[in-house]
DNA sequence: TATGAATGAGCATTCATTCAT
DNA sequence: TATGAATGAATGCTCATTCAT
């Protein structure tokens, strides 16, 4: 994909080159660099959304054990991050000044995910959270951060399997109703 | 500090201006922009290091309850992130291509922290980890991510106190020996 | 017509659009932008020519008093300039590098007009010029400049009628045979 | 000087090159192309102004015969035009979008010149204008156009002396009080 | 030694021109 | 034959870096 060296290297000419079109063609479809990069971001988000939705559906299904559902979600996020170029994500997600409607949409979507998780924490019989809203917030951040780290920053000799197991343990243990 | 608008705004002239020297003087001490930014990063890391060391000392002190020590560490990291400009961190940590020796030093330091945590997990009587090395890895990442998120990305109306409590619960519960 | 914002705005695509053809078709008939613009100029000159011819015919008619004929010519030039887009004229006439044959044709035509005026100055009984060739030259330039100025650059509150009267006075008085 | 091929050729890099500085230096002093070109224009106007003022002083001096003063002014304008690059003048004066204050200043200055001429026409005993304001307007335009033409567009074989004489005749005859 | 004016490579963007359909 | 998407050279402008003072 695009972006190998951070935002600085995301020149419009390189974007065009890697997209396999001329710079002129790129500007036939996009009015300027910001819009080019933002639409790369939107494309990515559109790709990510259904995967998360599916994972949340699974997480809200009482027939699937909580730990099991969490494990599956973690593995899916991992795959998602693997497909994506982390530099691109960072550049798109944080460096590119985003137009308000995109910022708003991202915010809304994240809030939506968190709200769904809060509901799940409240509703699942095999889970007990003192403050579901905040717990959901924490959970979403931790899940996202751990899967991203494993996908992009973990040293190559790390035991991936063990990491996933340990991560899921951390992400689930504190909500077990059987804790004293 | 520097960096108000992302990497793009970190021009050498601005760096010089805020450092209170002329651009010429800056280049008398540093060979190029990369080195300038990297040494800002190193300065930051030098500031961060003792705080983490102190927290790890506390965490390894059996006289301080584990949850309590974790809480304190979390609060300290929070303060650290508050002092730092997140843009600068991002720019320095991820966008600037870092010379091998700096990359290596950061990696080593992180490995060192993780190793200390692994030892702590192994040694503390009030903690039980199946795989202390991996658990330490996960713990370090999760702690760092959650504190950073609270410091820089949390919505302003979030209940900070509750978030910290919930985060510490997540960071500690899975290691409680009393789990069935 | 074309050209609303000076030469800079005369893009070939806009020329094609306003001409109601595709850019591809335009380039089927014209080899490049210069030729396109030059032929717009030629079209304009073709429009202007008969008007000037008619005015010169009138000017050479002894039945029409000299001042009267001059007045009519002035008014006609005014109308001509009003119809034309001054930006276009300027762009075509001065900015576009013109191929030699067009330059030559314009020069020839202007020489032709001047020659006719010289003849008129010589032949009319109610006119006395010391040096008809040069007087014609001066006359042609002054007439053209004053009418163009009135059409395009005069402040809106100027008394047009009075200006025309005064201009014609200037353009005719020096040739009156009755001067001492 | 600058500008050999119309506005299109006035690239900032060429302006810099001919000014003998680097493009970077140019932009250290001017914020953008428009300002660069406008200040070239202002420089020119500053050069032109005193010459015109002096000519107008002479024209208002009753000790100098009107025709004589007009002749001198014409010759001075000629020299002014000779020194200036006509392409540059055109580009600066008409193509470059000028900031309001510059437009205003030019307008004001031209109005000022015209007003002085009107006063002169009113006051000189050897001149008789029916409508001094309008006559001044016409005179200013005609003088300016004829001198510009002689300086820049006249065919090389033209008898310059004769042209000047004829032009001055045209510019003065209509105001002679001795006309019947 | 410290300065900051000068430099010019490199970026985002436009537009004359081509060519596959 | 007519179309207009695709091309890429060229432009205005920025900023890391140098060097005369």
Coordinates of C-alpha atoms (C1' of nucleotides) in Angstrom, one line a residue, chain D residues 11-12 27 32-33, chain F residues 11-15:
Chain D
X11 CA 7.4 32.9 -13.4
X12 CA 8.7 33.6 -10.0
X27 CA 10.1 34.9 -0.9
X32 CA 3.7 35.7 -2.9
X33 CA 3.8 36.3 -6.7
Chain F
dT11 C1' 4.5 26.5 -11.6
dG12 C1' 4.3 28.9 -7.0
dC13 C1' 6.0 28.3 -2.8
dT14 C1' 8.4 26.1 1.7
dC15 C1' 12.0 24.9 4.5

